[in-house]
Amino acid sequence: MAKKSLWYSLEIGVRFILRWLSYILTAATTLLYICSAFSPYIPPRLLSPVALLGLFFPLVFIGQLLVWSYWLVRRRWRIFIGLSLIFVFSWESISSYMPLHRGLSRQLEEYQGPRLKVLSYNVCGFGFEHHGSQRPNKVLLYLKSSEADLICLQEASLAQDKDWGVTMGQVKAYLGKKYPYISLIPAQDGGSGLMLLSRYPIKEAERIPMPSRTNGAAHFKINIGGQETHIINVHLESFRLSQALGQEYMNLVAKGKAFELQDALRSKLTPIFRHHERQAKIVKRYADSLQTERLIICGDFNDTPVSYAHEKLERDMTDAFIKAGNGLGYSFVSRTFLVRIDHILLGKAFTPYYTKVDAGVKGSDHYPIFTYIKPTE
């Protein structure tokens, strides 16, 4: 009897501990998820760790989904309903990261009205590959076959001599018939290039002053059928996450060194998030000063759809992928990082009806993103 009583007491004790551990784990995971989902509304300068959680939103979401599933299996309906409501209130972040739309391909085929194809692509120095008549540069070859009307390029670094890479002369010779209007603005003095390839006349082009060593933004005013249209090509501060650094982070994960990983990520990423906040505010102020609905902001934001920088720039505009894209749409893929950091935002004059990240394209560490847009009715 004494042994049975002892085992019974131990069983009760273990159940009690496990129950409270499940409560604590649920509370901790839910708190992290809430901070991650609502990170776009919290300036990084005030609470930078929250911005870090936003960057890893998919992982935090999966953790919350597992917790939600656990309480569903346990049939603890009050907790389950509470967690379900949190998903409802955070639906904007979920749908921003992974939009799902039906009938997009049919819309692309059926729509016969006036339209534009806008493409944005971080070309990473045109892949640092040469260009020749027998062996065209992969990036230039893709751009020539893209049939886009407007192409915004980031990191469009050109060589002075064709022996060192792609030159402006080669770009004009190879793409000039399709894109007679080409403008290149250095992001900074000595920084990478922001280029616009256009089928329509470029009336003005200027750099938007921004604090950075190599990144920046440029404004182009073009004429489309007699209507003034504004393009802002953006390349926000880069994280400069090398493959070696990514592997180092993965090693910390494998060894279970959570605090070391947290410190490493915070020291590397926190200053960049604060840069993004300042830069996004500068671009947004500039965009607002144009006082036009015929506005397109596109480029490499170096931040995901669940971020302060994206939310700031998207305000009063439409994200083409969220509105007319499907799935995760990763635009930057490496061995350790999979994120959508390239975006196209549209003013109220334009409506996207088909958007895609072209993941089959080689030649850069990014994939191009394009959208078909029509006049808003």
Short mmCIF file of N, CA and C in Angstrom, two decimals, residues 7 21 23 28 47 49 69 71 102 118 124-125 166 204 220 239 248 280 283 286 321 342 357 368 372 377:
data_model
loop_
_atom_site.label_atom_id
_atom_site.label_comp_id
_atom_site.label_asym_id
_atom_site.label_seq_id
_atom_site.Cartn_x
_atom_site.Cartn_y
_atom_site.Cartn_z
N TRP A 7 3.89 5.92 -5.44
CA TRP A 7 3.83 6.08 -6.89
C TRP A 7 2.69 7.02 -7.31
N LEU A 21 4.27 23.53 -16.60
CA LEU A 21 5.25 23.77 -17.65
C LEU A 21 4.56 24.08 -18.98
N TYR A 23 1.62 25.46 -19.28
CA TYR A 23 1.08 26.81 -19.16
C TYR A 23 2.17 27.87 -19.40
N ALA A 28 4.81 31.93 -22.72
CA ALA A 28 6.04 32.48 -23.29
C ALA A 28 5.97 32.51 -24.81
N LEU A 47 12.27 49.66 -29.13
CA LEU A 47 12.31 48.27 -28.66
C LEU A 47 12.86 47.39 -29.78
N PRO A 49 14.57 44.49 -29.84
CA PRO A 49 14.38 43.04 -29.87
C PRO A 49 13.08 42.62 -30.56
N SER A 69 -2.15 23.77 -31.56
CA SER A 69 -2.53 22.38 -31.87
C SER A 69 -2.53 21.51 -30.61
N TRP A 71 -3.24 22.37 -27.51
CA TRP A 71 -4.45 22.58 -26.70
C TRP A 71 -5.70 22.10 -27.43
N ARG A 102 -7.05 33.21 -55.12
CA ARG A 102 -7.48 32.30 -56.17
C ARG A 102 -7.73 33.07 -57.46
N VAL A 118 5.64 45.93 -64.06
CA VAL A 118 6.71 46.57 -63.29
C VAL A 118 7.57 45.47 -62.67
N CYS A 124 22.82 42.47 -57.86
CA CYS A 124 24.10 42.12 -57.23
C CYS A 124 25.27 42.29 -58.21
N GLY A 125 25.38 43.51 -58.75
CA GLY A 125 26.48 43.77 -59.68
C GLY A 125 26.41 42.96 -60.95
N VAL A 166 30.02 44.16 -66.54
CA VAL A 166 29.06 44.79 -67.45
C VAL A 166 29.27 46.30 -67.43
N GLU A 204 12.80 63.37 -65.13
CA GLU A 204 13.69 63.81 -64.06
C GLU A 204 14.22 62.59 -63.32
N PHE A 220 12.49 58.94 -59.81
CA PHE A 220 12.42 59.14 -61.26
C PHE A 220 11.01 59.63 -61.61
N PHE A 239 21.97 44.04 -44.40
CA PHE A 239 22.39 43.33 -43.19
C PHE A 239 23.82 42.80 -43.31
N GLU A 248 27.71 30.23 -38.78
CA GLU A 248 28.06 30.41 -37.36
C GLU A 248 26.81 30.44 -36.50
N ALA A 280 13.41 54.61 -43.89
CA ALA A 280 12.02 54.48 -44.32
C ALA A 280 11.26 55.79 -44.09
N VAL A 283 12.28 58.25 -46.88
CA VAL A 283 11.64 57.92 -48.16
C VAL A 283 10.15 58.26 -48.11
N TYR A 286 9.57 61.96 -48.38
CA TYR A 286 9.80 62.39 -49.77
C TYR A 286 8.61 61.99 -50.64
N PHE A 321 2.45 42.25 -53.89
CA PHE A 321 2.48 40.81 -53.63
C PHE A 321 1.39 40.41 -52.64
N ASP A 342 12.19 41.93 -51.03
CA ASP A 342 12.02 42.79 -52.21
C ASP A 342 10.52 43.02 -52.41
N VAL A 357 7.19 36.37 -57.51
CA VAL A 357 8.65 36.35 -57.36
C VAL A 357 9.16 35.26 -58.30
N PRO A 368 14.04 38.24 -58.88
CA PRO A 368 13.24 39.40 -59.26
C PRO A 368 11.79 39.23 -58.83
N TYR A 372 1.83 42.90 -62.56
CA TYR A 372 1.03 43.52 -63.61
C TYR A 372 0.03 44.44 -62.92
N GLU A 377 -10.09 51.64 -60.92
CA GLU A 377 -11.39 52.12 -61.41
C GLU A 377 -12.06 53.02 -60.38
#
